mmCIF file of C-alpha atoms and ligand atoms in Angstrom:
data_model
loop_
_atom_site.group_PDB
_atom_site.id
_atom_site.type_symbol
_atom_site.label_atom_id
_atom_site.label_comp_id
_atom_site.label_asym_id
_atom_site.label_seq_id
_atom_site.Cartn_x
_atom_site.Cartn_y
_atom_site.Cartn_z
ATOM 1 C CA MET A 296 139.558 -173.601 29.673
ATOM 2 C CA ARG A 297 139.179 -169.898 29.610
ATOM 3 C CA PHE A 298 137.231 -167.848 28.055
ATOM 4 C CA ASP A 299 139.375 -167.409 24.646
ATOM 5 C CA THR A 300 139.995 -170.609 24.246
ATOM 6 C CA ARG A 301 136.128 -171.831 24.739
ATOM 7 C CA ALA A 302 134.784 -168.946 22.049
ATOM 8 C CA VAL A 303 137.111 -170.647 19.504
ATOM 9 C CA HIS A 304 135.911 -174.339 20.305
ATOM 10 C CA VAL A 305 132.912 -174.980 22.006
ATOM 11 C CA GLY A 306 130.418 -175.741 19.856
ATOM 12 C CA ASN A 307 132.825 -176.012 17.440
ATOM 13 C CA GLU A 308 134.408 -179.826 17.901
ATOM 14 C CA ALA A 309 135.543 -181.448 14.642
ATOM 15 C CA ASP A 310 132.321 -183.364 12.931
ATOM 16 C CA GLU A 311 131.997 -186.422 14.243
ATOM 17 C CA LEU A 312 130.972 -188.182 10.747
ATOM 18 C CA THR A 313 134.356 -186.741 8.372
ATOM 19 C CA GLY A 314 136.598 -185.368 10.734
ATOM 20 C CA ALA A 315 135.369 -181.480 9.066
ATOM 21 C CA VAL A 316 136.691 -178.240 10.945
ATOM 22 C CA THR A 317 134.054 -176.623 10.949
ATOM 23 C CA PRO A 318 131.172 -177.372 11.924
ATOM 24 C CA PRO A 319 128.592 -179.024 9.618
ATOM 25 C CA ILE A 320 125.446 -177.352 8.232
ATOM 26 C CA TYR A 321 122.311 -179.464 8.607
ATOM 27 C CA THR A 322 119.184 -178.173 6.500
ATOM 28 C CA SER A 323 117.331 -181.240 6.769
ATOM 29 C CA SER A 324 113.589 -180.554 7.867
ATOM 30 C CA THR A 325 113.345 -183.748 8.917
ATOM 31 C CA PHE A 326 115.123 -186.631 10.199
ATOM 32 C CA ALA A 327 114.911 -190.577 9.489
ATOM 33 C CA GLN A 328 113.252 -193.064 11.920
ATOM 34 C CA ALA A 329 114.471 -196.697 11.851
ATOM 35 C CA LYS A 330 111.395 -197.517 13.272
ATOM 36 C CA ILE A 331 108.667 -195.875 15.239
ATOM 37 C CA GLY A 332 110.174 -193.246 17.649
ATOM 38 C CA GLU A 333 112.921 -194.472 17.013
ATOM 39 C CA THR A 334 115.735 -192.028 16.351
ATOM 40 C CA LYS A 335 119.267 -190.741 16.067
ATOM 41 C CA GLY A 336 118.507 -187.669 19.044
ATOM 42 C CA TYR A 337 116.603 -185.381 16.190
ATOM 43 C CA GLU A 338 113.211 -185.717 14.770
ATOM 44 C CA TYR A 339 112.113 -182.697 13.286
ATOM 45 C CA SER A 340 114.243 -179.163 12.866
ATOM 46 C CA ARG A 341 111.479 -177.249 14.689
ATOM 47 C CA SER A 342 112.183 -179.369 18.012
ATOM 48 C CA GLY A 343 115.746 -179.912 17.154
ATOM 49 C CA ASN A 344 118.575 -179.349 14.630
ATOM 50 C CA PRO A 345 122.002 -180.584 14.688
ATOM 51 C CA THR A 346 123.814 -176.542 14.036
ATOM 52 C CA ARG A 347 121.081 -175.022 16.772
ATOM 53 C CA GLN A 348 122.329 -177.382 19.069
ATOM 54 C CA ARG A 349 125.887 -176.631 18.828
ATOM 55 C CA LEU A 350 125.507 -172.763 18.892
ATOM 56 C CA GLU A 351 122.720 -173.573 21.732
ATOM 57 C CA ARG A 352 125.744 -175.072 23.910
ATOM 58 C CA ALA A 353 127.972 -172.452 22.755
ATOM 59 C CA VAL A 354 125.977 -169.718 24.021
ATOM 60 C CA ALA A 355 125.348 -171.192 27.114
ATOM 61 C CA ASP A 356 128.900 -172.304 28.309
ATOM 62 C CA LEU A 357 130.895 -168.358 27.664
ATOM 63 C CA GLU A 358 127.699 -167.215 29.798
ATOM 64 C CA GLY A 359 128.840 -170.291 32.323
ATOM 65 C CA GLY A 360 124.999 -171.306 32.333
ATOM 66 C CA LYS A 361 124.215 -174.905 32.221
ATOM 67 C CA LEU A 362 121.714 -174.584 29.574
ATOM 68 C CA GLY A 363 120.810 -172.356 26.253
ATOM 69 C CA LEU A 364 118.148 -172.318 23.507
ATOM 70 C CA ALA A 365 119.020 -170.230 19.882
ATOM 71 C CA PHE A 366 115.647 -168.109 18.884
ATOM 72 C CA ALA A 367 114.799 -166.749 15.564
ATOM 73 C CA SER A 368 115.575 -163.119 17.082
ATOM 74 C CA GLY A 369 115.910 -161.010 20.279
ATOM 75 C CA LEU A 370 112.674 -160.501 20.629
ATOM 76 C CA ALA A 371 111.635 -164.407 19.970
ATOM 77 C CA ALA A 372 113.957 -165.086 22.858
ATOM 78 C CA GLU A 373 112.277 -162.417 24.848
ATOM 79 C CA THR A 374 109.109 -163.554 23.621
ATOM 80 C CA ALA A 375 109.065 -167.283 24.788
ATOM 81 C CA VAL A 376 110.931 -166.277 28.826
ATOM 82 C CA ALA A 377 107.675 -163.580 28.807
ATOM 83 C CA GLY A 378 105.410 -166.540 27.947
ATOM 84 C CA LEU A 379 106.916 -167.907 31.364
ATOM 85 C CA LEU A 380 104.306 -165.482 32.441
ATOM 86 C CA ARG A 381 100.353 -166.129 33.153
ATOM 87 C CA SER A 382 97.057 -163.379 32.893
ATOM 88 C CA GLY A 383 97.401 -161.781 36.481
ATOM 89 C CA ASP A 384 101.416 -161.753 37.065
ATOM 90 C CA HIS A 385 103.718 -158.150 36.892
ATOM 91 C CA VAL A 386 107.218 -157.607 35.674
ATOM 92 C CA ILE A 387 109.062 -154.770 37.089
ATOM 93 C CA ILE A 388 111.131 -153.840 34.045
ATOM 94 C CA CYS A 389 114.493 -151.724 34.979
ATOM 95 C CA ASN A 390 114.872 -147.973 33.804
ATOM 96 C CA ASP A 391 114.828 -147.510 29.673
ATOM 97 C CA VAL A 392 115.527 -151.288 28.053
ATOM 98 C CA TYR A 393 115.339 -151.558 24.154
ATOM 99 C CA GLY A 394 111.871 -150.160 22.533
ATOM 100 C CA GLY A 395 111.207 -153.440 20.801
ATOM 101 C CA THR A 396 111.280 -154.490 23.980
ATOM 102 C CA PHE A 397 109.051 -151.633 25.951
ATOM 103 C CA ARG A 398 106.445 -152.377 23.177
ATOM 104 C CA LEU A 399 106.489 -156.349 23.396
ATOM 105 C CA PHE A 400 105.530 -156.203 26.755
ATOM 106 C CA ASN A 401 103.402 -152.941 26.397
ATOM 107 C CA GLN A 402 101.041 -153.465 23.461
ATOM 108 C CA VAL A 403 101.405 -157.524 23.630
ATOM 109 C CA PHE A 404 101.920 -159.353 26.729
ATOM 110 C CA ARG A 405 99.753 -156.893 28.468
ATOM 111 C CA ASN A 406 96.926 -157.671 26.166
ATOM 112 C CA PHE A 407 97.251 -161.363 27.357
ATOM 113 C CA GLY A 408 96.104 -159.535 31.160
ATOM 114 C CA VAL A 409 100.689 -158.945 31.675
ATOM 115 C CA SER A 410 101.139 -155.613 33.907
ATOM 116 C CA PHE A 411 104.379 -154.087 34.268
ATOM 117 C CA ASP A 412 106.038 -151.051 36.197
ATOM 118 C CA ARG A 413 109.053 -149.742 35.436
ATOM 119 C CA VAL A 414 111.283 -148.963 37.662
ATOM 120 C CA ASP A 415 114.495 -146.830 38.355
ATOM 121 C CA ALA A 416 116.916 -149.714 40.078
ATOM 122 C CA ARG A 417 119.992 -147.695 40.680
ATOM 123 C CA SER A 418 118.457 -147.793 43.933
ATOM 124 C CA PRO A 419 117.382 -151.130 45.082
ATOM 125 C CA GLU A 420 114.620 -149.856 47.613
ATOM 126 C CA ASN A 421 112.861 -148.388 44.817
ATOM 127 C CA LEU A 422 112.800 -152.292 43.360
ATOM 128 C CA GLU A 423 111.465 -153.167 46.983
ATOM 129 C CA ARG A 424 108.813 -150.587 46.947
ATOM 130 C CA ALA A 425 107.956 -151.342 43.320
ATOM 131 C CA ILE A 426 106.853 -155.456 44.113
ATOM 132 C CA LYS A 427 103.456 -156.668 44.468
ATOM 133 C CA PRO A 428 101.994 -160.024 45.610
ATOM 134 C CA ASN A 429 101.772 -160.358 42.081
ATOM 135 C CA THR A 430 104.925 -160.037 40.312
ATOM 136 C CA LYS A 431 106.984 -162.481 39.059
ATOM 137 C CA MET A 432 109.960 -161.375 37.325
ATOM 138 C CA VAL A 433 112.372 -158.781 37.163
ATOM 139 C CA TRP A 434 113.776 -157.368 33.576
ATOM 140 C CA MET A 435 116.538 -155.317 32.972
ATOM 141 C CA GLU A 436 119.427 -154.494 30.996
ATOM 142 C CA SER A 437 122.781 -153.209 32.104
ATOM 143 C CA PRO A 438 123.740 -151.719 30.001
ATOM 144 C CA THR A 439 120.625 -150.071 29.278
ATOM 145 C CA ASN A 440 119.336 -149.480 25.392
ATOM 146 C CA PRO A 441 120.529 -146.328 24.448
ATOM 147 C CA LEU A 442 121.324 -144.470 27.936
ATOM 148 C CA MET A 443 124.164 -147.158 28.927
ATOM 149 C CA LEU A 444 122.921 -147.132 32.188
ATOM 150 C CA VAL A 445 124.866 -149.270 34.466
ATOM 151 C CA LEU A 446 122.940 -151.048 36.810
ATOM 152 C CA ASP A 447 124.774 -153.469 40.088
ATOM 153 C CA ILE A 448 123.286 -157.418 38.512
ATOM 154 C CA LYS A 449 124.407 -158.410 41.831
ATOM 155 C CA GLU A 450 122.254 -155.826 44.684
ATOM 156 C CA ILE A 451 119.272 -156.916 42.185
ATOM 157 C CA ALA A 452 120.154 -160.844 42.174
ATOM 158 C CA LYS A 453 119.561 -160.624 46.347
ATOM 159 C CA VAL A 454 116.050 -158.527 45.685
ATOM 160 C CA SER A 455 115.110 -160.504 43.424
ATOM 161 C CA LYS A 456 116.285 -163.567 45.251
ATOM 162 C CA ALA A 457 114.442 -162.656 48.591
ATOM 163 C CA HIS A 458 111.491 -161.853 46.957
ATOM 164 C CA GLY A 459 111.680 -165.536 45.514
ATOM 165 C CA LEU A 460 111.429 -163.385 41.419
ATOM 166 C CA THR A 461 112.837 -165.131 37.826
ATOM 167 C CA LEU A 462 115.473 -162.199 37.318
ATOM 168 C CA THR A 463 115.802 -162.031 33.393
ATOM 169 C CA VAL A 464 119.339 -159.614 32.274
ATOM 170 C CA ASP A 465 119.495 -158.595 28.650
ATOM 171 C CA ASN A 466 123.364 -158.962 28.143
ATOM 172 C CA THR A 467 123.221 -157.437 24.454
ATOM 173 C CA PHE A 468 125.450 -154.220 25.066
ATOM 174 C CA ALA A 469 127.734 -156.225 27.299
ATOM 175 C CA SER A 470 128.517 -159.602 25.188
ATOM 176 C CA PRO A 471 129.098 -162.841 27.090
ATOM 177 C CA CYS A 472 132.370 -161.712 26.695
ATOM 178 C CA LEU A 473 132.415 -158.673 28.632
ATOM 179 C CA GLN A 474 129.782 -159.341 31.599
ATOM 180 C CA ASN A 475 127.985 -162.990 32.887
ATOM 181 C CA PRO A 476 125.125 -162.180 34.976
ATOM 182 C CA LEU A 477 124.185 -165.562 36.101
ATOM 183 C CA LYS A 478 127.318 -165.564 37.574
ATOM 184 C CA LEU A 479 126.020 -162.264 38.942
ATOM 185 C CA GLY A 480 122.978 -164.232 40.712
ATOM 186 C CA ALA A 481 120.886 -163.896 36.996
ATOM 187 C CA THR A 482 118.029 -166.441 36.479
ATOM 188 C CA VAL A 483 118.112 -165.962 32.934
ATOM 189 C CA VAL A 484 120.262 -163.839 30.632
ATOM 190 C CA VAL A 485 118.876 -163.142 27.413
ATOM 191 C CA HIS A 486 120.360 -162.174 23.829
ATOM 192 C CA SER A 487 119.691 -160.519 20.464
ATOM 193 C CA THR A 488 122.413 -162.539 18.713
ATOM 194 C CA THR A 489 121.917 -160.275 16.083
ATOM 195 C CA LYS A 490 124.213 -157.785 18.385
ATOM 196 C CA TYR A 491 127.797 -158.827 19.183
ATOM 197 C CA ILE A 492 127.328 -163.154 19.204
ATOM 198 C CA GLY A 493 127.006 -162.219 15.025
ATOM 199 C CA GLY A 494 129.174 -159.981 15.134
ATOM 200 C CA HIS A 495 128.797 -158.888 11.395
ATOM 201 C CA SER A 496 125.811 -157.544 11.011
ATOM 202 C CA ASP A 497 124.898 -160.892 8.797
ATOM 203 C CA LEU A 498 122.182 -162.824 11.240
ATOM 204 C CA VAL A 499 118.584 -161.763 13.214
ATOM 205 C CA GLY A 500 118.890 -164.579 16.309
ATOM 206 C CA GLY A 501 118.166 -164.490 19.807
ATOM 207 C CA ALA A 502 118.753 -166.745 22.760
ATOM 208 C CA VAL A 503 118.382 -167.899 26.290
ATOM 209 C CA VAL A 504 120.473 -169.152 28.851
ATOM 210 C CA THR A 505 119.838 -170.613 32.436
ATOM 211 C CA SER A 506 121.207 -173.394 35.067
ATOM 212 C CA SER A 507 117.665 -173.959 35.905
ATOM 213 C CA GLN A 508 116.805 -176.976 33.802
ATOM 214 C CA ALA A 509 113.061 -176.401 34.889
ATOM 215 C CA LEU A 510 112.961 -173.139 33.775
ATOM 216 C CA TYR A 511 114.823 -174.207 30.794
ATOM 217 C CA GLU A 512 112.523 -177.035 29.775
ATOM 218 C CA LYS A 513 109.572 -174.193 30.656
ATOM 219 C CA VAL A 514 111.249 -172.593 27.728
ATOM 220 C CA LYS A 515 111.943 -175.217 25.199
ATOM 221 C CA PHE A 516 108.824 -176.228 25.523
ATOM 222 C CA LEU A 517 107.780 -172.224 24.334
ATOM 223 C CA GLN A 518 110.190 -172.788 21.668
ATOM 224 C CA ASN A 519 108.580 -175.806 19.776
ATOM 225 C CA ALA A 520 105.228 -175.192 20.381
ATOM 226 C CA THR A 521 105.439 -171.320 18.808
ATOM 227 C CA GLY A 522 108.136 -172.152 16.699
ATOM 228 C CA SER A 523 110.526 -169.136 16.790
ATOM 229 C CA VAL A 524 113.599 -171.017 16.157
ATOM 230 C CA PRO A 525 116.472 -169.472 13.822
ATOM 231 C CA GLY A 526 116.911 -171.685 10.365
ATOM 232 C CA PRO A 527 120.414 -173.951 10.619
ATOM 233 C CA PHE A 528 122.156 -171.365 8.586
ATOM 234 C CA ASP A 529 122.179 -168.072 10.892
ATOM 235 C CA CYS A 530 123.068 -170.706 13.907
ATOM 236 C CA TYR A 531 126.616 -171.572 11.213
ATOM 237 C CA LEU A 532 127.068 -168.037 11.005
ATOM 238 C CA ALA A 533 126.511 -166.766 15.107
ATOM 239 C CA LEU A 534 128.644 -169.996 15.382
ATOM 240 C CA ARG A 535 130.867 -168.515 13.041
ATOM 241 C CA GLY A 536 130.990 -165.258 14.746
ATOM 242 C CA LEU A 537 131.315 -166.216 18.119
ATOM 243 C CA ARG A 538 135.074 -167.755 17.498
ATOM 244 C CA THR A 539 136.222 -163.885 16.902
ATOM 245 C CA ILE A 540 134.432 -162.252 20.394
ATOM 246 C CA HIS A 541 136.782 -162.415 22.733
ATOM 247 C CA LEU A 542 138.983 -160.667 19.452
ATOM 248 C CA ARG A 543 136.212 -158.132 18.589
ATOM 249 C CA MET A 544 135.022 -156.625 22.236
ATOM 250 C CA GLU A 545 138.758 -155.705 22.954
ATOM 251 C CA ARG A 546 138.732 -153.586 19.555
ATOM 252 C CA HIS A 547 134.833 -152.137 19.856
ATOM 253 C CA SER A 548 136.615 -151.477 23.944
ATOM 254 C CA LYS A 549 139.480 -149.501 22.745
ATOM 255 C CA ASN A 550 137.932 -147.769 20.150
ATOM 256 C CA ALA A 551 134.873 -146.899 22.162
ATOM 257 C CA ALA A 552 137.156 -145.434 24.870
ATOM 258 C CA ALA A 553 139.032 -143.384 22.273
ATOM 259 C CA VAL A 554 136.046 -141.940 20.703
ATOM 260 C CA ALA A 555 134.326 -141.168 24.670
ATOM 261 C CA ASP A 556 138.090 -139.151 25.636
ATOM 262 C CA ALA A 557 137.257 -137.569 22.749
ATOM 263 C CA LEU A 558 133.363 -136.857 22.845
ATOM 264 C CA SER A 559 134.100 -135.234 26.656
ATOM 265 C CA ASN A 560 136.914 -133.307 25.554
ATOM 266 C CA ASP A 561 134.784 -131.211 23.459
ATOM 267 C CA THR A 562 133.174 -129.526 26.123
ATOM 268 C CA ALA A 563 131.649 -126.867 23.458
ATOM 269 C CA ARG A 564 129.737 -129.598 21.345
ATOM 270 C CA VAL A 565 128.670 -132.106 24.228
ATOM 271 C CA ASP A 566 126.438 -131.816 26.575
ATOM 272 C CA GLU A 567 126.663 -135.322 28.144
ATOM 273 C CA VAL A 568 128.955 -138.907 27.365
ATOM 274 C CA TYR A 569 127.472 -142.389 28.791
ATOM 275 C CA TYR A 570 130.048 -144.473 28.330
ATOM 276 C CA PRO A 571 130.987 -147.350 31.663
ATOM 277 C CA PHE A 572 134.394 -147.553 31.373
ATOM 278 C CA LEU A 573 134.072 -143.138 31.292
ATOM 279 C CA ARG A 574 136.049 -142.709 34.608
ATOM 280 C CA ARG A 575 133.919 -139.508 35.336
ATOM 281 C CA SER A 576 131.213 -141.429 34.897
ATOM 282 C CA PRO A 577 129.004 -142.246 38.306
ATOM 283 C CA SER A 578 128.681 -146.336 37.951
ATOM 284 C CA TYR A 579 132.551 -146.120 36.665
ATOM 285 C CA LYS A 580 133.149 -148.235 39.855
ATOM 286 C CA LEU A 581 130.218 -150.164 39.451
ATOM 287 C CA ALA A 582 130.908 -150.745 35.259
ATOM 288 C CA ARG A 583 134.472 -151.951 36.653
ATOM 289 C CA ARG A 584 133.214 -154.107 39.411
ATOM 290 C CA GLN A 585 130.530 -155.970 36.471
ATOM 291 C CA MET A 586 132.065 -155.682 33.545
ATOM 292 C CA SER A 587 136.183 -156.752 32.309
ATOM 293 C CA ALA A 588 136.151 -154.175 29.450
ATOM 294 C CA GLY A 589 133.484 -150.786 28.490
ATOM 295 C CA GLY A 590 132.635 -152.913 24.969
ATOM 296 C CA GLY A 591 131.866 -150.594 21.960
ATOM 297 C CA MET A 592 128.744 -148.698 22.699
ATOM 298 C CA MET A 593 128.067 -145.044 24.061
ATOM 299 C CA ALA A 594 125.829 -142.820 23.720
ATOM 300 C CA PHE A 595 126.135 -138.847 24.165
ATOM 301 C CA ARG A 596 124.140 -135.770 23.821
ATOM 302 C CA ILE A 597 124.738 -133.058 21.274
ATOM 303 C CA LYS A 598 124.556 -128.935 22.240
ATOM 304 C CA GLY A 599 122.046 -127.888 19.312
ATOM 305 C CA GLY A 600 119.006 -130.271 19.630
ATOM 306 C CA TYR A 601 118.079 -132.069 16.688
ATOM 307 C CA LYS A 602 119.249 -130.066 13.931
ATOM 308 C CA ALA A 603 123.036 -130.481 14.892
ATOM 309 C CA ALA A 604 121.858 -134.182 15.605
ATOM 310 C CA SER A 605 120.923 -135.111 12.004
ATOM 311 C CA LYS A 606 123.960 -132.703 10.501
ATOM 312 C CA PHE A 607 126.584 -134.677 12.463
ATOM 313 C CA LEU A 608 124.715 -137.871 11.837
ATOM 314 C CA GLU A 609 124.499 -137.565 7.882
ATOM 315 C CA THR A 610 128.286 -135.926 8.197
ATOM 316 C CA LEU A 611 129.518 -139.234 9.202
ATOM 317 C CA LYS A 612 131.883 -140.848 7.598
ATOM 318 C CA VAL A 613 132.841 -144.186 9.273
ATOM 319 C CA PHE A 614 129.872 -144.860 10.459
ATOM 320 C CA THR A 615 127.070 -146.125 9.150
ATOM 321 C CA LEU A 616 123.664 -143.987 9.442
ATOM 322 C CA GLY A 617 121.459 -147.077 10.928
ATOM 323 C CA GLU A 618 119.657 -149.473 13.425
ATOM 324 C CA SER A 619 121.001 -151.721 15.183
ATOM 325 C CA LEU A 620 124.720 -152.436 17.201
ATOM 326 C CA GLY A 621 127.062 -154.962 18.171
ATOM 327 C CA GLY A 622 128.616 -155.146 14.137
ATOM 328 C CA VAL A 623 132.582 -154.968 13.182
ATOM 329 C CA GLU A 624 131.717 -151.913 11.410
ATOM 330 C CA SER A 625 130.675 -148.849 13.313
ATOM 331 C CA LEU A 626 126.930 -147.235 13.402
ATOM 332 C CA ALA A 627 125.234 -144.422 14.471
ATOM 333 C CA GLU A 628 121.411 -143.641 15.218
ATOM 334 C CA HIS A 629 118.935 -141.165 16.851
ATOM 335 C CA PRO A 630 117.061 -142.934 19.163
ATOM 336 C CA ALA A 631 114.470 -140.999 19.330
ATOM 337 C CA ARG A 632 113.557 -141.263 16.005
ATOM 338 C CA MET A 633 114.577 -144.437 15.111
ATOM 339 C CA THR A 634 115.426 -146.936 18.039
ATOM 340 C CA HIS A 635 112.933 -145.898 20.462
ATOM 341 C CA ALA A 636 110.071 -144.295 18.285
ATOM 342 C CA SER A 637 107.660 -147.028 19.273
ATOM 343 C CA LEU A 638 107.533 -145.455 22.922
ATOM 344 C CA PRO A 639 104.838 -142.817 23.729
ATOM 345 C CA PRO A 640 106.583 -139.803 23.358
ATOM 346 C CA GLU A 641 106.267 -139.083 27.395
ATOM 347 C CA GLU A 642 107.849 -142.182 28.153
ATOM 348 C CA ARG A 643 110.693 -140.815 26.172
ATOM 349 C CA LYS A 644 110.430 -137.817 27.452
ATOM 350 C CA ARG A 645 110.369 -138.768 30.865
ATOM 351 C CA LEU A 646 114.018 -141.425 30.602
ATOM 352 C CA GLY A 647 115.814 -138.720 28.768
ATOM 353 C CA ILE A 648 115.563 -140.250 25.317
ATOM 354 C CA THR A 649 115.195 -136.258 23.359
ATOM 355 C CA ASP A 650 116.175 -135.314 20.055
ATOM 356 C CA ASP A 651 120.008 -134.156 21.173
ATOM 357 C CA LEU A 652 121.007 -137.766 22.160
ATOM 358 C CA ILE A 653 122.834 -139.612 19.178
ATOM 359 C CA ARG A 654 123.872 -143.724 19.948
ATOM 360 C CA LEU A 655 126.682 -145.059 18.658
ATOM 361 C CA SER A 656 127.944 -148.511 17.899
ATOM 362 C CA VAL A 657 131.285 -148.605 17.783
ATOM 363 C CA GLY A 658 133.012 -150.495 15.431
ATOM 364 C CA VAL A 659 136.464 -151.884 15.168
ATOM 365 C CA GLU A 660 137.826 -150.282 12.335
ATOM 366 C CA ASP A 661 141.125 -147.813 12.854
ATOM 367 C CA THR A 662 141.004 -146.217 15.906
ATOM 368 C CA THR A 663 142.372 -142.622 14.701
ATOM 369 C CA ASP A 664 139.750 -142.877 11.962
ATOM 370 C CA ILE A 665 137.238 -143.874 14.054
ATOM 371 C CA VAL A 666 137.918 -140.683 15.850
ATOM 372 C CA ASP A 667 138.350 -138.682 13.268
ATOM 373 C CA ASP A 668 135.276 -139.012 11.948
ATOM 374 C CA VAL A 669 133.562 -138.057 15.057
ATOM 375 C CA LYS A 670 136.112 -134.870 15.264
ATOM 376 C CA GLY A 671 134.824 -133.840 12.071
ATOM 377 C CA ALA A 672 130.716 -134.658 12.248
ATOM 378 C CA LEU A 673 130.798 -132.546 15.677
ATOM 379 C CA LYS A 674 132.365 -129.475 13.947
ATOM 380 C CA ALA A 675 130.675 -129.936 10.775
ATOM 381 C CA ALA A 676 127.181 -129.978 12.832
ATOM 382 C CA LEU A 677 128.215 -127.152 15.032
ATOM 383 C CA PRO A 678 130.865 -124.850 13.576
ATOM 384 C CA ARG A 679 130.728 -121.469 15.208
ATOM 385 C CA HIS A 680 130.649 -123.223 18.704
ATOM 386 C CA SER A 681 134.888 -124.044 19.617
HETATM 387 O O1 P1T B 75 116.271 -157.165 16.823
HETATM 388 P P1 P1T B 75 115.985 -158.748 18.008
HETATM 389 O O2 P1T B 75 117.005 -159.433 16.911
HETATM 390 O O3 P1T B 75 114.634 -158.941 17.834
HETATM 391 O O4 P1T B 75 116.923 -158.508 18.837
HETATM 392 C C1 P1T B 75 115.788 -157.012 20.195
HETATM 393 C C2 P1T B 75 116.811 -156.753 21.168
HETATM 394 C C3 P1T B 75 116.635 -157.399 22.695
HETATM 395 N N1 P1T B 75 117.448 -156.691 23.508
HETATM 396 C C4 P1T B 75 118.556 -155.557 23.338
HETATM 397 C C5 P1T B 75 119.201 -154.858 24.130
HETATM 398 C C6 P1T B 75 118.180 -154.654 21.673
HETATM 399 O O5 P1T B 75 118.741 -153.917 21.266
HETATM 400 C C7 P1T B 75 117.643 -155.509 20.641
HETATM 401 C C8 P1T B 75 117.483 -154.485 19.117
HETATM 402 N N2 P1T B 75 118.251 -153.900 19.281
HETATM 403 C C9 P1T B 75 118.197 -152.618 18.365
HETATM 404 C C10 P1T B 75 117.765 -153.364 16.846
HETATM 405 C C11 P1T B 75 118.770 -151.685 18.436
HETATM 406 O O6 P1T B 75 119.455 -150.581 17.411
HETATM 407 O O7 P1T B 75 118.705 -151.616 19.359
#
């Protein structure tokens, strides 16, 4: 079956007991045992829950992986994968990543003796050079948060494999609908299901997908041992969101492409636009190879720095000023002061997360309304530029 059919059906099979066509939400924390140790496959909801397992199956299938695990948040999923590391291990983090991911390595795992280096992996030689005898993992996003850099997953996977490193790809921005890193050679995929998988900004969740049984067992052990599981209601919502992901991603991509065009055409007010499927983007060819559409995320630099950026963000009407992304509604934010504020200022500067940078999560509203909103806010922010 193709992606769209699997999105609607996998994990959503009719309930065997009643025939209900939508998945039942099993709220039970515990499950009856006929005799000591004799169960129907479930004993306690931290270690396994039927609604959660449906979601785990669906996300794994849509990512083209064999095995999936659901978590209480994207960061809980990341924590479980990072939990595979031992004191003394080294991690390579490619380019920019979500501020919370950097914070997890910098302020949590570093305290447990896990070191890391950040590398510009747009050139694979940089990656090769950064590998140390104790390097165990490469961690990347593509497109990256917030600068929308597109990294060559296949190339990075090749280098990682040659050195026996686990390649973790955070696929949150592309979603399983537009890009499947496991098929490009990644060892493990992580998601914040809070975003495009849930799709409606009404849950916080995460997921891990892999085709390696050994890695799955280790992450599953950590999921149970640390207790970072999502509740059944949130699993249900994520499953329901997944059923329309193909429809949503199509509209997100169409709307975002239209906004990217409008921004690029306003050279008097906009310095740079970062969107993977923008023809003039240096990574356009790579993005076309790796992703089936451009997706809903983009960033741009507004002339006039912080003052113009804040005026732009306050003027928007269709877009809501807020963190997060991937919901049906359009969101806009200021990475330097919001999602990436946890990065040290010199790190932000080095990466280019400066006061003129604005990130947009383009929703599925009417294309013209969205484009008009952006154009209007640009004019309000910089009235004398034309
Ligand atoms: O928020 P949570 O579900 O824990 O997911 C963390 C996370 C992981 N990976 C990526 C690429 C992310 O973007 C996020 C969360 N990001 C935001 C809240 C944001 O606005 O960028």
